mmCIF file of C-alpha atoms in Angstrom:
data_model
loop_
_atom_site.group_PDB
_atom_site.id
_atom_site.type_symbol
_atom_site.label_atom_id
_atom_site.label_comp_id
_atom_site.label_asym_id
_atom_site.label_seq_id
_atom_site.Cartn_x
_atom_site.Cartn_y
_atom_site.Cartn_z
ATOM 1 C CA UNK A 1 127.746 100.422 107.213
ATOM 2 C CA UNK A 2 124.890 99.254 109.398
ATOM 3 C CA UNK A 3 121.462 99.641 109.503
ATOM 4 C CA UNK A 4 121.606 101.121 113.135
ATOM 5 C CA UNK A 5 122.394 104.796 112.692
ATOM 6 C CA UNK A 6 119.706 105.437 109.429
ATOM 7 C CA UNK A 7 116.321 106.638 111.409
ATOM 8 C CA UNK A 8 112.995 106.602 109.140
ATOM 9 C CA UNK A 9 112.742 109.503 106.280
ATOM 10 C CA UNK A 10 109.408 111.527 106.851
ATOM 11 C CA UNK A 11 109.970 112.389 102.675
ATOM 12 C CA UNK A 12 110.568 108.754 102.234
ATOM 13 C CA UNK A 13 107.270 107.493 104.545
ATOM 14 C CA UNK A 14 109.929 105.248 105.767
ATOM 15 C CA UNK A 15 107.985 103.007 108.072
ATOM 16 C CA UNK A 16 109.691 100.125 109.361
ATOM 17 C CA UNK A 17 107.448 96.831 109.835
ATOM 18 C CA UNK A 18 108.728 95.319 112.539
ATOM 19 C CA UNK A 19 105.970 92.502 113.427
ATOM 20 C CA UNK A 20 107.043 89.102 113.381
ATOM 21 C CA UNK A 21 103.934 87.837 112.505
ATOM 22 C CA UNK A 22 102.811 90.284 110.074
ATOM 23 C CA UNK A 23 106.101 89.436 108.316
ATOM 24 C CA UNK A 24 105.650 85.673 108.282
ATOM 25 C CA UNK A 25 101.886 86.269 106.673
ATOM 26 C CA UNK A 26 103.347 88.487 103.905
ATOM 27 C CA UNK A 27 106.094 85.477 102.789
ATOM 28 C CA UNK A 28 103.001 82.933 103.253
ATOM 29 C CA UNK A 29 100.752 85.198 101.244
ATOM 30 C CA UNK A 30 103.057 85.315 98.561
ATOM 31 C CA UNK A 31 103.256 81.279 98.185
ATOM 32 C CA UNK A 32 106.734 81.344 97.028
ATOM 33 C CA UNK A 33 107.761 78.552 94.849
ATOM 34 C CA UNK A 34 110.461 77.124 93.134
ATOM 35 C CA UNK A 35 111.349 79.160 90.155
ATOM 36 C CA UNK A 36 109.700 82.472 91.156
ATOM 37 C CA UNK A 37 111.305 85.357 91.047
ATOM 38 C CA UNK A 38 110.008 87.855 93.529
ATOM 39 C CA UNK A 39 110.217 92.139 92.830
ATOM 40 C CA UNK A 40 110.665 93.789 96.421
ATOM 41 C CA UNK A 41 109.335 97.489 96.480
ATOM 42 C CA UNK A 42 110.746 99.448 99.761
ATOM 43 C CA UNK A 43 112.906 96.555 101.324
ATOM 44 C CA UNK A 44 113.981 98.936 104.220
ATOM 45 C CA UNK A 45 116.170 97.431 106.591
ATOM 46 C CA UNK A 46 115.595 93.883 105.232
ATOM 47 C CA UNK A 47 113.271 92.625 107.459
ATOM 48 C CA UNK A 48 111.188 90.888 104.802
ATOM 49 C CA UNK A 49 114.000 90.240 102.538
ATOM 50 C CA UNK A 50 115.364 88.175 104.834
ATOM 51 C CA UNK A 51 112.623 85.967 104.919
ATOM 52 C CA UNK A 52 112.053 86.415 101.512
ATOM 53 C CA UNK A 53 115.727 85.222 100.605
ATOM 54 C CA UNK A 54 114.904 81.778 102.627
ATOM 55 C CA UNK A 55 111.934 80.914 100.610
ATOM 56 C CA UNK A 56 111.815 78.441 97.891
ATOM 57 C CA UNK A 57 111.897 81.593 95.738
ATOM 58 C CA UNK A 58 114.389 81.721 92.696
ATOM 59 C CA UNK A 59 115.023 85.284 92.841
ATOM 60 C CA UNK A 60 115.103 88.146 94.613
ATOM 61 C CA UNK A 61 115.321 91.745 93.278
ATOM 62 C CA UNK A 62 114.994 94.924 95.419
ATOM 63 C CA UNK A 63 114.610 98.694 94.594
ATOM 64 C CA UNK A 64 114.843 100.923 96.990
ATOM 65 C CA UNK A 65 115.419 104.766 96.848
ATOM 66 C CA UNK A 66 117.296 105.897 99.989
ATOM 67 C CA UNK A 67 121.478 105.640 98.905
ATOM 68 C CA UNK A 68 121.666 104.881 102.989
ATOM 69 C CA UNK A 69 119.541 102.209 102.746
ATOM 70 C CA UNK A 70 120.681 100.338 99.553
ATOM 71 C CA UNK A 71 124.199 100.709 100.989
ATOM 72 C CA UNK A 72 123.208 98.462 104.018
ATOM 73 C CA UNK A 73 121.047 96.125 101.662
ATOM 74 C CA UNK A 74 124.353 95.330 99.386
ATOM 75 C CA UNK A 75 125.971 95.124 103.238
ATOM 76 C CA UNK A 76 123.974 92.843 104.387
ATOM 77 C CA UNK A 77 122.745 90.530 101.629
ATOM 78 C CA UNK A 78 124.868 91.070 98.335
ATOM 79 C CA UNK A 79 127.144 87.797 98.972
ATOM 80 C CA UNK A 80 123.593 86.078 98.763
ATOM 81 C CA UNK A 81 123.449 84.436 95.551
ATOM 82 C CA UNK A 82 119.394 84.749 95.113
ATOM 83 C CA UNK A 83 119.709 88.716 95.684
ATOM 84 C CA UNK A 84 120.145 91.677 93.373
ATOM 85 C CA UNK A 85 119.446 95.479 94.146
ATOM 86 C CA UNK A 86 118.691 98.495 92.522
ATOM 87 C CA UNK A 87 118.891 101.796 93.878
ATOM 88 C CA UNK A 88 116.101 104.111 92.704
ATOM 89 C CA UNK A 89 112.351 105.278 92.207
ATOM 90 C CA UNK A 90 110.086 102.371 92.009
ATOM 91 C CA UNK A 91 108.005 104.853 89.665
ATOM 92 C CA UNK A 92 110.358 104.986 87.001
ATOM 93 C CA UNK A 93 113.207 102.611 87.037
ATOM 94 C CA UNK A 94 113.334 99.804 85.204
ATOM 95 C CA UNK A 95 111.938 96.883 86.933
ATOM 96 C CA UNK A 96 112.981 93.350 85.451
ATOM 97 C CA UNK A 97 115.581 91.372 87.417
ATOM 98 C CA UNK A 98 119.155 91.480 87.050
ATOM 99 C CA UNK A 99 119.207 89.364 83.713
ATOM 100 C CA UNK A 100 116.730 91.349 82.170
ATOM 101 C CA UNK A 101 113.830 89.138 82.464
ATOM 102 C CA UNK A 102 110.464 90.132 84.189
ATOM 103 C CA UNK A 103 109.470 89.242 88.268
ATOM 104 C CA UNK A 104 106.570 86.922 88.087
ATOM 105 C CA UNK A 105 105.245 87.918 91.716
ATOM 106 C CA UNK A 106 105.719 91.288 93.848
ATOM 107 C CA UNK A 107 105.983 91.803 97.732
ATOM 108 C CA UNK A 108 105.387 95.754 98.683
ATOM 109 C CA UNK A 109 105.236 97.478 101.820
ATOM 110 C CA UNK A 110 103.950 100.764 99.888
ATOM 111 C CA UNK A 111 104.498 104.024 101.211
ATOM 112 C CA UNK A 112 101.584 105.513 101.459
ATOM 113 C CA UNK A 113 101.675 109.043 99.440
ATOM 114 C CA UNK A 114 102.339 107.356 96.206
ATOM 115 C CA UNK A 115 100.227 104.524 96.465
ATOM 116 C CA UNK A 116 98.183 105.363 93.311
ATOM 117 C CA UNK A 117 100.735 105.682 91.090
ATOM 118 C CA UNK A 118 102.682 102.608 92.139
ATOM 119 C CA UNK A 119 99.384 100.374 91.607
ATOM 120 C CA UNK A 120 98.870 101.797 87.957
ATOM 121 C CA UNK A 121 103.322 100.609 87.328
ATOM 122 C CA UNK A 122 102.314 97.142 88.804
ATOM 123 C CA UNK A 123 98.897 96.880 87.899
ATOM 124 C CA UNK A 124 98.191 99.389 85.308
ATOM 125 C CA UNK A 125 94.345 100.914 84.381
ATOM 126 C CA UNK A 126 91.728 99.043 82.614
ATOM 127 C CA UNK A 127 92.694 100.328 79.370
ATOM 128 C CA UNK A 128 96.267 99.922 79.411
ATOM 129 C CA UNK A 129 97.607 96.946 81.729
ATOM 130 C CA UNK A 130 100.847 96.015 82.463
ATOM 131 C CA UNK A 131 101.816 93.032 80.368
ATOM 132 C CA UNK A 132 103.009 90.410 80.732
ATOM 133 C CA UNK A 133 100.855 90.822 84.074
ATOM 134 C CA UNK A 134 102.481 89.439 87.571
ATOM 135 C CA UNK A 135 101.082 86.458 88.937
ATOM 136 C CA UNK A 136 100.389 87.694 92.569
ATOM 137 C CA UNK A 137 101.113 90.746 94.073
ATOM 138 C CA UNK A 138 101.145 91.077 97.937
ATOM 139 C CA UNK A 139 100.729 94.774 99.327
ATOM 140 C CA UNK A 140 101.321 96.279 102.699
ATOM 141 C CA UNK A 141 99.237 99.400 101.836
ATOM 142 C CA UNK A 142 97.140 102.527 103.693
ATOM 143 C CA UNK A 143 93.904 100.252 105.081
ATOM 144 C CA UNK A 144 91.378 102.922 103.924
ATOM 145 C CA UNK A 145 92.891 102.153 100.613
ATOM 146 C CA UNK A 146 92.432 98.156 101.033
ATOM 147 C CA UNK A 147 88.666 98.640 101.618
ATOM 148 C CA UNK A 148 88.388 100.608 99.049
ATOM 149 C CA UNK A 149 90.092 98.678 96.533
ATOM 150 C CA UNK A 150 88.232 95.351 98.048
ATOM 151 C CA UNK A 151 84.800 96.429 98.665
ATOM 152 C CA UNK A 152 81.599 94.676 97.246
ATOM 153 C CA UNK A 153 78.859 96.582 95.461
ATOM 154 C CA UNK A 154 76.170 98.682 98.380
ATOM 155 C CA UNK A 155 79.319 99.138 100.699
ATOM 156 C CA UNK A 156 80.016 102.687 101.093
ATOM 157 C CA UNK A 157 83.646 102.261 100.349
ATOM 158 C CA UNK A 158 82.787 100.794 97.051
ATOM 159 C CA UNK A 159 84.077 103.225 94.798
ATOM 160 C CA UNK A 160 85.614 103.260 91.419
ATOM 161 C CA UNK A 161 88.873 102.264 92.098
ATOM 162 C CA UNK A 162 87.477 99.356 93.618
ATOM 163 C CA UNK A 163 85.434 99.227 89.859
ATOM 164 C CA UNK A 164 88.787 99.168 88.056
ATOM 165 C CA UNK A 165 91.043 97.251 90.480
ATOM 166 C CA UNK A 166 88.379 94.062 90.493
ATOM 167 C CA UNK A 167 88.747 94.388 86.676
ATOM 168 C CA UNK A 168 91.740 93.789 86.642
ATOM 169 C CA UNK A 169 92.381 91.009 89.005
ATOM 170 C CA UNK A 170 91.018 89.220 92.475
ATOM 171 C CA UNK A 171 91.477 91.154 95.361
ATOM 172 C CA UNK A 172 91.676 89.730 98.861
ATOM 173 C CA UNK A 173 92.179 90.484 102.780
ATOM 174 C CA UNK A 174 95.643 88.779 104.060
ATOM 175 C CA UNK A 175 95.766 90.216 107.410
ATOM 176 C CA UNK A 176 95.207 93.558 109.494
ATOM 177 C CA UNK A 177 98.509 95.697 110.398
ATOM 178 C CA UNK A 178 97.903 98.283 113.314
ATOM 179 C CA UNK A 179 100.469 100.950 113.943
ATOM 180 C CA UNK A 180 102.439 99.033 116.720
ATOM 181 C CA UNK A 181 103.221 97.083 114.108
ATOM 182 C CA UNK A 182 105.341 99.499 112.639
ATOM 183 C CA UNK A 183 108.803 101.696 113.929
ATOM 184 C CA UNK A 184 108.131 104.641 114.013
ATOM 185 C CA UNK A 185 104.200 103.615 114.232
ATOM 186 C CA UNK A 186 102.416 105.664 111.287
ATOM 187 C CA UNK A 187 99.052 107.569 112.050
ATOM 188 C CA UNK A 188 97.206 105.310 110.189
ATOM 189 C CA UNK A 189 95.614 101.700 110.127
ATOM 190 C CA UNK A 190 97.369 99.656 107.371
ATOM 191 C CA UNK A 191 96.680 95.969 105.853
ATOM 192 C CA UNK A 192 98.227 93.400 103.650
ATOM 193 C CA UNK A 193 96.562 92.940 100.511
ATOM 194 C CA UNK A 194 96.658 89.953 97.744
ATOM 195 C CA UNK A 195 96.038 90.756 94.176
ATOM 196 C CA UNK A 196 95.942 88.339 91.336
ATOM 197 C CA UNK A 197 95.666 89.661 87.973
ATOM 198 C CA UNK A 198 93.482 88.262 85.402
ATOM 199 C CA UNK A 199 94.720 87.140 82.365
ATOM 200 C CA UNK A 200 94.190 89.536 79.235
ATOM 201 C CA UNK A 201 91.461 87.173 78.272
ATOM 202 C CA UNK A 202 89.405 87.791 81.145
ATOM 203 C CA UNK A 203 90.268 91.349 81.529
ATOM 204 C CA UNK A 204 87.808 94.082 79.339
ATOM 205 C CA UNK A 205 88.831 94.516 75.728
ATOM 206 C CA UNK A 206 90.586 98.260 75.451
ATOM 207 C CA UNK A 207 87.761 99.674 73.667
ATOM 208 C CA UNK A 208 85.125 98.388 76.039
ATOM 209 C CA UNK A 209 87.788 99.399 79.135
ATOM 210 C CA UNK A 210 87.523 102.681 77.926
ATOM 211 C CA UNK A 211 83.808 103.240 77.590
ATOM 212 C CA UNK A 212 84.372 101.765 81.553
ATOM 213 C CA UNK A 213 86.496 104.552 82.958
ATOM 214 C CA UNK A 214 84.075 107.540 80.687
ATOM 215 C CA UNK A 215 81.161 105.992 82.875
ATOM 216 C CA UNK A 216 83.256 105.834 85.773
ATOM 217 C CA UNK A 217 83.787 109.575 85.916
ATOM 218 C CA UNK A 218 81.014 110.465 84.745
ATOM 219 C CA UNK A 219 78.863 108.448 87.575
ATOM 220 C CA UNK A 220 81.588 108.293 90.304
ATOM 221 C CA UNK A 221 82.061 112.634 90.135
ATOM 222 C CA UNK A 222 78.474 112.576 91.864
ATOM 223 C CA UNK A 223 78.142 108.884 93.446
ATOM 224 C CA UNK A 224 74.932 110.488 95.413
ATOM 225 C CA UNK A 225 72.824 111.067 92.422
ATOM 226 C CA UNK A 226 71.109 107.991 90.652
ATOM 227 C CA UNK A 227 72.486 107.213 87.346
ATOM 228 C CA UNK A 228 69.320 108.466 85.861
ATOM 229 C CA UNK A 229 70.925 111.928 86.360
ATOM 230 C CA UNK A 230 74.996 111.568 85.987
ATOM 231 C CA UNK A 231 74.227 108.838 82.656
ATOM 232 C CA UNK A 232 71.638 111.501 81.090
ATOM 233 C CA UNK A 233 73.960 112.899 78.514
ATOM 234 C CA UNK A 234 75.105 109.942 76.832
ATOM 235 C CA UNK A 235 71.843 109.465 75.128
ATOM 236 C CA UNK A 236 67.970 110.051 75.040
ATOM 237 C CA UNK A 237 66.214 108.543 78.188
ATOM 238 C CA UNK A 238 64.258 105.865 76.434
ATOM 239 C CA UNK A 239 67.339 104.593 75.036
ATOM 240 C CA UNK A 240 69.714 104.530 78.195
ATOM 241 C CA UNK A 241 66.638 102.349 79.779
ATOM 242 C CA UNK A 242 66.970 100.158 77.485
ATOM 243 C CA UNK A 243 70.644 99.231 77.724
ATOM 244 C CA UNK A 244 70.809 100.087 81.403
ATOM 245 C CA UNK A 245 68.147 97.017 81.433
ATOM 246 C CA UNK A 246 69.904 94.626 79.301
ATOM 247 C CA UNK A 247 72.898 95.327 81.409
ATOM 248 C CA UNK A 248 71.158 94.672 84.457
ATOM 249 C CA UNK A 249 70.955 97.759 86.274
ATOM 250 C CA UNK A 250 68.354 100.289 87.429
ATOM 251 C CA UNK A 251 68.711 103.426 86.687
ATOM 252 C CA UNK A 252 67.431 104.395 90.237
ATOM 253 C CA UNK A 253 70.549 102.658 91.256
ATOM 254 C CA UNK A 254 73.460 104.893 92.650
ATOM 255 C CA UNK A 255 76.975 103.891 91.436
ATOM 256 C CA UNK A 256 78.181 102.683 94.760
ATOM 257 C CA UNK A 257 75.504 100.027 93.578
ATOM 258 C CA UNK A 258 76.395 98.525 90.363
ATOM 259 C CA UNK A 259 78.310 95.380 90.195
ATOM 260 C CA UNK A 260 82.337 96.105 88.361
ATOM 261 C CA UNK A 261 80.643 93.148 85.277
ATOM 262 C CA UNK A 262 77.696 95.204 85.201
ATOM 263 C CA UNK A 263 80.020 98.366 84.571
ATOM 264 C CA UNK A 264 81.250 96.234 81.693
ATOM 265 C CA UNK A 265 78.288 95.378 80.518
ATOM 266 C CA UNK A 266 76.358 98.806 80.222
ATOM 267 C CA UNK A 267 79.777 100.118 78.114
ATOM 268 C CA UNK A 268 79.078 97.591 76.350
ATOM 269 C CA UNK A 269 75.616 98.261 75.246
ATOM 270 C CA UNK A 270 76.314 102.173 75.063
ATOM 271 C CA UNK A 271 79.249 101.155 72.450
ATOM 272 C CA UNK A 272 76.762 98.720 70.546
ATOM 273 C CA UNK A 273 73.967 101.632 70.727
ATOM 274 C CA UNK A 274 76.976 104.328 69.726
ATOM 275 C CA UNK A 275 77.829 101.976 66.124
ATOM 276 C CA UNK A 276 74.429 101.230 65.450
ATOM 277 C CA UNK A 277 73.266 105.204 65.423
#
C-alpha cells in the first residue's frame, strides 16, 4: 500500500502539513539529540517522520489511529531501525516506546477537536501532572489556542488555560502556520508551539494547585467582573483584602489581570487563612 489513494478523514481532522519549511522548524524546535526518544502524535503520511527519523534522535515511536494510515507508516518506514508504531487513540493507548520505557520529548501536529484532552495526557492539570514529565513538547495546534495558552497577564486572550498551562511549564511561539500550509488547507490559522515542563519542584504543590483551579472557576466563569465580586464568597471582605494584598493583587483587578504566580500566591494565603480559622 501507498500513501496515494488515502484522502484526509473529516472525522479524523486529517490535515496534511505539507510546508517544507514549517516542517524543518518543527525538527529544529524539537532540538533532537543523541539519546532522545521522540513520541509522534498524528504522523499522517510521514512527512515529519521522515525528518524526524534523520535526526540525531534515538527513537522514534508513532501512534496514529487511521488502520489506512498505519498500514503505509509500517510500508514505508518499519525496516527503519529507529521506528516503532502503534495503531490507536492517542487518548487512551499506552504511550511508552516499544521497550516499555517513557518518550522524553513529543512532536504533535494536533487535530484540532481534541486538543484539550490531548494537552491534559501530555501535560496533565495543575493538580495532577503527568510524571515523569517530557522534556519538550513541540505542538502544531489551532492558533486561537496558542494565544491563549501563551498570553501574558492584560491581554485579552489571557485566560485560565493560559493560568494553568504557564504553571506547568514555559510556553513559547516557534513559528506561524497559515492554511496553505496544509492539504486540504483547514479553515483556521494554526501555529507551532514549544512547551517545556517544569520540574515537580517548581510546579504548585497539589494542595495549593487545587485551591488554583477553585479560584480559577470561580473568577474565570465571569472574567468581566472584578474579583471583588466573583472572590466574595470565600470569605468576609476585610479578610480577602488582606490576602489579596499580600498576594499582590487588587481586588479591582479583573482576572484577565492577575499574574499565573500571583494565582499561586492568593491560594496560598486563602489556604493559610482557611487552617488558621
Amino acid at each position: 500500500m501507498t500513501f496515494s489513494g488515502h484522502t484526509a478523514r473529516k472525522r479524523f481532522g486529517q490535515h496534511w502539513l505539507i510546508n517544507e519549511r514549517v516542517l524543518d522548524r518543527i525538527v529544529e524546535a524539537a532540538e533532537l539529540q543523541d539519546g532522545d526518544r521522540v513520541l509522534e502524535v498524528g504522523p499522517g503520511r510521514g512527512a515529519l517522520t521522515e525528518r524526524l527519523l534523520a535526526s540525531d534522535a534515538a527513537a522514534i515511536h508513532a501512534v496514529e489511529l487511521d488502520r489506512d494510515l498505519v498500514a503505509g507508516l509500517q510500508e514505508t518506514f518499519g525496516g527503519h531501525p529507529k521506528f516503532s508504531l502503534q495503531e490507536g487513540d492517542v487518548l487512551s493507548v499506552p504511550l511508552d516506546l516499544s521497550d516499555g520505557e517513557p518518550a522524553n520529548k513529543v512532536v504533535a501536529n494536533i487535530p484540532y477537536n481534541i486538543t484539550g484532552p490531548l494537552l491534559e495526557r501530555l501535560i496533565g492539570r495543575l493538580d495532577r501532572p503527568v510524571e515523569p514529565s517530557y522534556q519538550r513538547l513541540v505542538l502544531l495546534v489551532q492558533h486561537e489556542v496558542a494565544q491563549r495558552i501563551r498570553a501574558r497577564p492584560g491581554h485579552s486572550n489571557f485566560s485560565a488555560l493560559s493560568v494553568r498551562m504557564q504553571l506547568l511549564g514555559q510556553c513559547s511561539h516557534v513559528c506561524p502556520v497559515p492554511p496553505r500550509c496544509f492539504q486540504p488547507p483547514p479553515k483556521v490559522q494554526s501555529e507551532v508551539i514549544c512547551i517545556d515542563p517544569f520540574p515537580s519542584e517548581r510546579r504548585p504543590i497539589p494542595a495549593l494547585a487545587r485551591g488554583v483551579e477553585r479560584l480559577l472557576k470561580m473568577a474565570f466563569l465571569s472574567r468581566r467582573k472584578m474579583l471583588r465580586n466573583t472572590l466574595a464568597p470565600l470569605c468576609a471582605p476585610d479578610q480577602l483584602q488582606v490576602v489579596a494584598e499580600e498576594a499582590g493583587i487588587s481586588l479591582q483587578q479583573r482576572p484577565q489581570e492577575v499574574a499565573p504566580e500571583a494565582w499561586v500566591a492568593l491560594a496560598k494565603g486563602l489556604n493559610q487563612f482557611d487552617s488558621a480559622a
